[in-house]
Tab-separated table of C-alpha atoms in Angstrom:
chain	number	residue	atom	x	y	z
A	1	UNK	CA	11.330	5.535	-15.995
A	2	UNK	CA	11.830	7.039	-12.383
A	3	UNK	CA	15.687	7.267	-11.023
A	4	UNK	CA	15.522	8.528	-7.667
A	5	UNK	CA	18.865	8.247	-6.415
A	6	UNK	CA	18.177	10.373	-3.101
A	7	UNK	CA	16.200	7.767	-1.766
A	8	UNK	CA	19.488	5.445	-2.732
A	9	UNK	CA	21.622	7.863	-0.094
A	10	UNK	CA	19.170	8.905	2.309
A	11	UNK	CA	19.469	6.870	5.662
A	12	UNK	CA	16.904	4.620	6.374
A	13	UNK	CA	14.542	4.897	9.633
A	14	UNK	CA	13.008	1.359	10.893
A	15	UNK	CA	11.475	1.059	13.874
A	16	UNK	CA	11.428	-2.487	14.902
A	17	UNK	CA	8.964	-4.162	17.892
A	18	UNK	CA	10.909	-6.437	19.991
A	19	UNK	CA	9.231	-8.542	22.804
A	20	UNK	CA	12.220	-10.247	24.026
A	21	UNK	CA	11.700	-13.518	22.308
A	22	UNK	CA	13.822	-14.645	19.629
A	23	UNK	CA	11.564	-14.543	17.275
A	24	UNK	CA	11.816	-10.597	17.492
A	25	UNK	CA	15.736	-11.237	16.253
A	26	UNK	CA	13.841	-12.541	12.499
A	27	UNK	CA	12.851	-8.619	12.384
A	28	UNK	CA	17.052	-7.472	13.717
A	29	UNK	CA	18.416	-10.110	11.589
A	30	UNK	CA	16.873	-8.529	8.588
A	31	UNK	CA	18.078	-4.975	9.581
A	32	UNK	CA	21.511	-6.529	9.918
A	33	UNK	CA	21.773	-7.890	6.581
A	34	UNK	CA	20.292	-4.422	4.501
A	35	UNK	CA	23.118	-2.780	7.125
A	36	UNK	CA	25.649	-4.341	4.635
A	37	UNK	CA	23.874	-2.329	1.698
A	38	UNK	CA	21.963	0.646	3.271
A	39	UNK	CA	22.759	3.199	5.931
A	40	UNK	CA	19.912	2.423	8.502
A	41	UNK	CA	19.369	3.345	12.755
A	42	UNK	CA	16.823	0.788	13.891
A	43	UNK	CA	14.462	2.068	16.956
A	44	UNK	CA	13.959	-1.273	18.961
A	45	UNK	CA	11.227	-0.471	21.189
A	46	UNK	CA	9.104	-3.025	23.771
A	47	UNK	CA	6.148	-2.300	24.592
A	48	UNK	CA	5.248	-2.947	27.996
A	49	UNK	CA	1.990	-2.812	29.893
A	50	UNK	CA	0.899	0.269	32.122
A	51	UNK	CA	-0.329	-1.172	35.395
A	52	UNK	CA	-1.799	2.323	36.276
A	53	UNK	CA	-4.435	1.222	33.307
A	54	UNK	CA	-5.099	-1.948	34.249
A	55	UNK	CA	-5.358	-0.962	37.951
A	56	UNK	CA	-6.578	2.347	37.652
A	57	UNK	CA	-9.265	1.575	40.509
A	58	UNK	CA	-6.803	1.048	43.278
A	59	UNK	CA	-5.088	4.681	42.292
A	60	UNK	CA	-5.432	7.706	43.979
A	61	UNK	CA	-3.840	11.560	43.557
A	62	UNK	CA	-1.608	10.157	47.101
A	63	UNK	CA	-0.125	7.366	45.521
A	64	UNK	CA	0.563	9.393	41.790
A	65	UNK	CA	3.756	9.983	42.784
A	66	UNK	CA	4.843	6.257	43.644
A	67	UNK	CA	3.533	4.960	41.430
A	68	UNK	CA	5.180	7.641	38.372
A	69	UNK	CA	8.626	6.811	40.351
A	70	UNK	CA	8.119	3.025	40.301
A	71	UNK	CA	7.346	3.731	36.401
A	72	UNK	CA	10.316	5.330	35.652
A	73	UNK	CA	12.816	2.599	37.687
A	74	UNK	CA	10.731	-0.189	35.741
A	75	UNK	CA	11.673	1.980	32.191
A	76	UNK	CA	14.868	2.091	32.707
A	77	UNK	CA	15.708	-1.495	34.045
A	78	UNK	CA	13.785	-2.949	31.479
A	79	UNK	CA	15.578	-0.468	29.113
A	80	UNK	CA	19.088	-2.246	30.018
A	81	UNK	CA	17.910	-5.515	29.310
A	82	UNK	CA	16.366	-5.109	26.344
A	83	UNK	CA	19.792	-3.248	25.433
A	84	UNK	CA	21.223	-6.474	26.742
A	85	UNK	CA	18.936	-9.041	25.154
A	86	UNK	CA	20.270	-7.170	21.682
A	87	UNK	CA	23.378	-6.053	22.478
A	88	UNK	CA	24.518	-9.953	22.985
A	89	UNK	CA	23.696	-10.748	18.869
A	90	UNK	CA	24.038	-7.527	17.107
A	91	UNK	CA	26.254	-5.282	18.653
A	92	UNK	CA	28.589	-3.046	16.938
A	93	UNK	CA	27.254	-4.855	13.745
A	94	UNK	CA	24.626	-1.791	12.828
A	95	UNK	CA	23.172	1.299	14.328
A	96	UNK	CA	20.255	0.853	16.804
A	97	UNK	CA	18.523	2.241	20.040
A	98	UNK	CA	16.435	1.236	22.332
A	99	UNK	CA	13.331	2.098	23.778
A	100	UNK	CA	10.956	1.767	26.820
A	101	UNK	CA	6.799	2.584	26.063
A	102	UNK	CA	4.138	1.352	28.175
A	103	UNK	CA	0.297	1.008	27.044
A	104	UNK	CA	-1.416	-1.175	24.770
A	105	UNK	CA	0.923	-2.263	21.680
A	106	UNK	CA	-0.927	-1.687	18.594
A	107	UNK	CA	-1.817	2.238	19.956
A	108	UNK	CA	1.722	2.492	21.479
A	109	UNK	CA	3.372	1.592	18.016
A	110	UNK	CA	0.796	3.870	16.172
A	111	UNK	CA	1.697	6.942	18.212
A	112	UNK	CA	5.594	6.065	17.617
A	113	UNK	CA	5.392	5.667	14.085
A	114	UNK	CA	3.051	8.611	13.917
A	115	UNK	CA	5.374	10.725	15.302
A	116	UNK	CA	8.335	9.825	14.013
A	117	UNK	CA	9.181	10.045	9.914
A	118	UNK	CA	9.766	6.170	9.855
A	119	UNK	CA	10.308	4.520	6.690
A	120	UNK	CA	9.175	0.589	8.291
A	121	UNK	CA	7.946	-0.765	10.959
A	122	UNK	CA	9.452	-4.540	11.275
A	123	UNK	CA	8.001	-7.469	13.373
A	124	UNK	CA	9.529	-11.032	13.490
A	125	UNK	CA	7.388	-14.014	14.392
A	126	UNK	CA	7.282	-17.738	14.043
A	127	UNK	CA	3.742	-17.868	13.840
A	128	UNK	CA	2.400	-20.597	11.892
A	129	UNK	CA	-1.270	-19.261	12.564
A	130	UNK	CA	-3.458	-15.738	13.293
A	131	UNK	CA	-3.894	-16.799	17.229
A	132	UNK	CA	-0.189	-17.224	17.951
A	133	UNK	CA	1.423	-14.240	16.160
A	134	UNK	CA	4.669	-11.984	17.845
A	135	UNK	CA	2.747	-9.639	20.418
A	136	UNK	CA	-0.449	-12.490	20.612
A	137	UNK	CA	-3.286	-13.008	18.522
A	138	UNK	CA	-5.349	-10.404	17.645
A	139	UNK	CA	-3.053	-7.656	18.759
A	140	UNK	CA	-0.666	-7.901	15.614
A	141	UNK	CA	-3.822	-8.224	13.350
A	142	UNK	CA	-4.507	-4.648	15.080
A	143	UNK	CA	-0.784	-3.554	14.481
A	144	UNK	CA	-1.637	-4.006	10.701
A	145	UNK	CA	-4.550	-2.725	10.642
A	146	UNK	CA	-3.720	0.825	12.122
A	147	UNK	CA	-0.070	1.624	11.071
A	148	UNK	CA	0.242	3.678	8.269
A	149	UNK	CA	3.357	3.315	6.866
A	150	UNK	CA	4.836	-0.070	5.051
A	151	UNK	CA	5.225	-3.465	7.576
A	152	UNK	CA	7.784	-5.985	7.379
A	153	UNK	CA	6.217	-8.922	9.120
A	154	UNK	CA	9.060	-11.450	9.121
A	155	UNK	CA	8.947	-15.477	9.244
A	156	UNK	CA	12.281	-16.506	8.167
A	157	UNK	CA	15.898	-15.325	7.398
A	158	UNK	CA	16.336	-14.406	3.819
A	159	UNK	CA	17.837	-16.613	1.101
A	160	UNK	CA	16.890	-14.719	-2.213
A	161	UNK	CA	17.906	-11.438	-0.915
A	162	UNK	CA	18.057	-9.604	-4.697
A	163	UNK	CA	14.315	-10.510	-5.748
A	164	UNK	CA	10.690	-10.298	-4.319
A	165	UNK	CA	7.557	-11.001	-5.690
A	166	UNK	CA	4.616	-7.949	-6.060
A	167	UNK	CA	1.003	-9.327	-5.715
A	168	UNK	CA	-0.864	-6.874	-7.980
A	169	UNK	CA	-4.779	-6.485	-7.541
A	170	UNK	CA	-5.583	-4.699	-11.328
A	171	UNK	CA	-8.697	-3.315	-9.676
A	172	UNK	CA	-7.503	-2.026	-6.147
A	173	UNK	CA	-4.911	0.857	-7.028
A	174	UNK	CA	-2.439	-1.056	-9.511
A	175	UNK	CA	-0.068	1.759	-10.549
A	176	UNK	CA	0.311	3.026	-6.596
A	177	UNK	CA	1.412	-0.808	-5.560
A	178	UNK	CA	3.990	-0.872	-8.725
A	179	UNK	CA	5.444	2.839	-7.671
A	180	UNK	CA	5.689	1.871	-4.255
A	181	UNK	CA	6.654	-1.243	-4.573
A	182	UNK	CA	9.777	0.232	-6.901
A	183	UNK	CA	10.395	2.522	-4.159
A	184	UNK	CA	10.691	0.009	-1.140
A	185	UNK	CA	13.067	-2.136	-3.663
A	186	UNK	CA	15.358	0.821	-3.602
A	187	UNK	CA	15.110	0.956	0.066
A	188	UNK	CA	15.806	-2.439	0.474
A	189	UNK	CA	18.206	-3.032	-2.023
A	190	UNK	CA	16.487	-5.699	-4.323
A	191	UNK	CA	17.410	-5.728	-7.819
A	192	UNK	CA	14.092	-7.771	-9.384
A	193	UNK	CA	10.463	-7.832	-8.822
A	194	UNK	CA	8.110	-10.020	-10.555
A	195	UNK	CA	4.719	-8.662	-10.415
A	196	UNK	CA	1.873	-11.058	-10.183
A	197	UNK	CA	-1.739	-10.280	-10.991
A	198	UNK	CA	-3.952	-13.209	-10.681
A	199	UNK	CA	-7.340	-14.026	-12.672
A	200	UNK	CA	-10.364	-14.488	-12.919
A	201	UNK	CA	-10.777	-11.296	-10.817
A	202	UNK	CA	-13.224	-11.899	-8.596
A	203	UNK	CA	-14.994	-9.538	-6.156
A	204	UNK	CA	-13.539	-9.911	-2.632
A	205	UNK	CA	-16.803	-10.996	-1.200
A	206	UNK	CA	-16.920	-14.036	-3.035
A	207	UNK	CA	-13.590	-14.904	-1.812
A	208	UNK	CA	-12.914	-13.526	1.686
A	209	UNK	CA	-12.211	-16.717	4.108
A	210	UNK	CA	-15.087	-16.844	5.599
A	211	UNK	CA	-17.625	-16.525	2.899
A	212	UNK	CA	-15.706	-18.521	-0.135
A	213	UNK	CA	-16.876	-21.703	1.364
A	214	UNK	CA	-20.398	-21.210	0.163
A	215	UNK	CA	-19.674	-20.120	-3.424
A	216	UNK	CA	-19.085	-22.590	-6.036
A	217	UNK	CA	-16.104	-20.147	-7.925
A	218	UNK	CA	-15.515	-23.326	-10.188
A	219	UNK	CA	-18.705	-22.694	-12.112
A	220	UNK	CA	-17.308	-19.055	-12.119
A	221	UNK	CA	-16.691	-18.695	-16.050
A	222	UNK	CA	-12.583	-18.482	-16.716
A	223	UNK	CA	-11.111	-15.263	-18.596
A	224	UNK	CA	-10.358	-15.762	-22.328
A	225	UNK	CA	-7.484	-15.654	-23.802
A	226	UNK	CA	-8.065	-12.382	-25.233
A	227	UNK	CA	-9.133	-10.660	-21.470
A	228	UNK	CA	-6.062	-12.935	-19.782
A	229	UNK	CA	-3.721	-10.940	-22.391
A	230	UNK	CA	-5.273	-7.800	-21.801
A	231	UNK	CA	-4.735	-7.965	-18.167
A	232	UNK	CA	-0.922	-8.637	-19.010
A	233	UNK	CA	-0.641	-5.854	-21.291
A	234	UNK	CA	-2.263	-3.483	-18.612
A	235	UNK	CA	0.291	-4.524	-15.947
A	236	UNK	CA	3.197	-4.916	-18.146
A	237	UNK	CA	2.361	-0.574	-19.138
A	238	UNK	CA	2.244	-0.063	-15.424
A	239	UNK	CA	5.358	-1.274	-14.592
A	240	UNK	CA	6.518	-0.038	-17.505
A	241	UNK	CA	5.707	3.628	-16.628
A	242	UNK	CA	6.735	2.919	-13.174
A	243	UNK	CA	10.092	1.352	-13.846
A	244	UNK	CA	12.953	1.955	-11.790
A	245	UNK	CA	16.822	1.828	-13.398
A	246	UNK	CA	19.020	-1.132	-12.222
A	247	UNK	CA	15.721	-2.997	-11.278
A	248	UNK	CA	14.674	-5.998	-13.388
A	249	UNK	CA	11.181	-6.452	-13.563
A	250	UNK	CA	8.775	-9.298	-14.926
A	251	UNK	CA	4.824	-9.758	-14.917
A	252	UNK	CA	3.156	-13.094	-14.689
A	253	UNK	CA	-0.620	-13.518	-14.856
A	254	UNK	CA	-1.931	-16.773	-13.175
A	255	UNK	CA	-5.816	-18.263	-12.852
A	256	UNK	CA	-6.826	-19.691	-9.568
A	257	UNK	CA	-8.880	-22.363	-12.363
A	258	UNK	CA	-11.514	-22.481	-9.698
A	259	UNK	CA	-9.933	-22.421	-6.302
A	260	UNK	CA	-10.633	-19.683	-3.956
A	261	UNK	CA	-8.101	-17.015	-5.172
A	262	UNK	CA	-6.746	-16.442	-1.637
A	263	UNK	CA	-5.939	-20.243	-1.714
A	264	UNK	CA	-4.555	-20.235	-5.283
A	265	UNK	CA	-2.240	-17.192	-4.443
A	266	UNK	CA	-1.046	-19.373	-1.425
A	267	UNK	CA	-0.262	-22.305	-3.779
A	268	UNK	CA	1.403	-20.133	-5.865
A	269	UNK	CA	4.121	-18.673	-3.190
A	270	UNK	CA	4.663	-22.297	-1.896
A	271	UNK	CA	5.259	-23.506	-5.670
A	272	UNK	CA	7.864	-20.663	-5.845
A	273	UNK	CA	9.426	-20.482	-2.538
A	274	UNK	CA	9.194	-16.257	-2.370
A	275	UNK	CA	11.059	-15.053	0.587
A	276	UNK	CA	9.753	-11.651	0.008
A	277	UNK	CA	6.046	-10.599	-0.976
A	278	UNK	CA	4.853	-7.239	-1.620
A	279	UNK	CA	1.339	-6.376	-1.107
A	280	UNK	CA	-1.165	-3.457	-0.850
A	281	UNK	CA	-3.180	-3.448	2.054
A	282	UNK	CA	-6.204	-1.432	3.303
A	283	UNK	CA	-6.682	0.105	6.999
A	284	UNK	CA	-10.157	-2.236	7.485
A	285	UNK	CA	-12.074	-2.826	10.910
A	286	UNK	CA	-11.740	-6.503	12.174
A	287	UNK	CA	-15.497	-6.619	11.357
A	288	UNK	CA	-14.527	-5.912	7.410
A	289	UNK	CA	-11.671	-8.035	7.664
A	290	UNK	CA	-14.287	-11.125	8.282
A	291	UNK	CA	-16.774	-9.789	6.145
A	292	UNK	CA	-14.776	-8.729	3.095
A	293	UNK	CA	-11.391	-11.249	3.702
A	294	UNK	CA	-7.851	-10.014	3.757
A	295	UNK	CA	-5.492	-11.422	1.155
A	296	UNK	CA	-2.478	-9.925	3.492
A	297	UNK	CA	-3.745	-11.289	6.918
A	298	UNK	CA	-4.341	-14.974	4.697
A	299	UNK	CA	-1.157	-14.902	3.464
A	300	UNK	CA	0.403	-14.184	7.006
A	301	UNK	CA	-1.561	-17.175	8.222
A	302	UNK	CA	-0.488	-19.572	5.430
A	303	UNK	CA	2.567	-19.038	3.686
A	304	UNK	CA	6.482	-18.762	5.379
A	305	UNK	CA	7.467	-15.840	3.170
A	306	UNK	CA	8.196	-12.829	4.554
A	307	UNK	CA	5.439	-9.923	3.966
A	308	UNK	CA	5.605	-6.386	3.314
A	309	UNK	CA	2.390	-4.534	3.284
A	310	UNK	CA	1.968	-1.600	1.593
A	311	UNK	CA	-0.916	0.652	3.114
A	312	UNK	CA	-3.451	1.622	0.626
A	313	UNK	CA	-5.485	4.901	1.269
């Protein structure tokens, strides 16, 4: 049992990407509420595009200096309104800043979080599919992909604030998801996580999205009753090892029974109404994101819970 009351005290860091829609206030409203429970600074930052890239043939050492100048007066007026734009909700209600960047999002909030000690990066959306996520299609898939520390991705204010749910592969790093996940429920101030683990396990390339289609996983023999309770007994030891004091913890082990186990775990979260999910996630290519599937970009696609993806190394 781990009691790591430091990371109670220790302010938190979260860097939150805010395009001025109000869809970016899901992310703020989320800061506001773990305000009430956590000392926190929030880094909103808006990432805007450098014409000097996307016009880079019309430049010329002459017109370096204009152009830098014209840069800098664009920074800081869009600086004051995006104070503005937040300022009119949240002000004096936590501590935040803001901030200016210009270049291409996902490599703009790389290079932020890289070089800051960040402890989230948060993005709000309304999404209700991949092609019409907070930043536009592809580019949040590409946020995901390369950040390398933990990602909020948020759908909806938060009703069940005390509890989330852990998706648990048993075969993709099982004891790093529990620790971490044990460690972001400090951070966050939930007092419960159910762990999930779901069977039969199946190899990922018989159930990515765009390959599960083509296999028949209902003639895919089911565990027994004997490996289902050996699964349990593995996880329940993990999180047993891993446990946290003041956090509750249960395990449940569910089989898809012959769906597609990206579908099933979607059917789950809908049966249970989770308003926070926990999941490990790997830094993948887009290429091995359609070869192999992505449980975390699937349930982003299909599910209203909010999603916090743990990066896997």
């Amino acid at each position: 049992m781990v009691n790591n009351k430091e990371s109670q005290m220790r302010k938190l860091n979260i860097l939150v990407g805010h395009d001025f829609q109000n869809p970016s206030n899901i992310a703020l409203d989320f800061c506001k509420e773990l305000s009430f429970q956590k000392k926190l600074h929030c880094d909103v930052v808006h990432i805007a595009p450098d014409l000097r890239i996307h016009y880079s043939s019309f430049f010329n050492e002459s017109l370096s200096e204009t152009y830098e100048n014209a840069n800098a007066t664009l920074e800081k007026n869009l600086n004051e309104a995006l104070m503005l734009f937040v300022d009119s909700k949240y002000k004096n209600q936590f501590e935040y800043s803001t901030k200016i960047r210009f270049g291409n999002v996902h490599e703009e909030l790389k290079k932020i979080s890289d070089d800051k000690l960040y402890d989230f990066l948060f993005l709000g959306t309304n999404a209700k599919n991949h092609s019409d996520f907070l930043f536009g299609g592809n580019k949040a898939e590409k946020i995901i992909r390369n950040i390398n520390i933990p990602i909020g991705v948020f759908k909806q204010k938060r009703h069940q604030t005390e509890k989330a749910l852990v998706l648990v592969d048993m075969e993709d790093s099982p004891q790093l998801v529990v620790r971490e996940a044990f460690r972001l429920a400090q951070k966050l101030g939930i007092t419960k996580l159910n762990f999930a683990t779901f069977l039969p396990i199946i190899p990922y390339y018989l159930t990515g999205p765009h390959l599960a289609a083509s296999v028949e996983l209902a003639n895919i023999q089911e565990f027994s009753a004997k490996d289902r309770k050996l699964q349990e007994e593995k996880l329940h030891e993990i999180v047993k090892k891993e446990t946290v004091s003041n956090i509750k913890t249960a395990v449940d082990i569910v089989s898809p029974q012959g769906k597609n186990l990206y579908q099933a775990v979607v059917d789950y979260l809908k049966e249970r109404s989770q308003d926070i999910v926990i999941q490990g996630r790997h830094k993948r290519s887009a290429i091995g994101d359609f070869i192999v599937g992505s449980l975390g970009q699937t349930l982003l696609r299909k599910t209203n819970s909010n999603l916090i993806l743990i990066p896997i190394e």
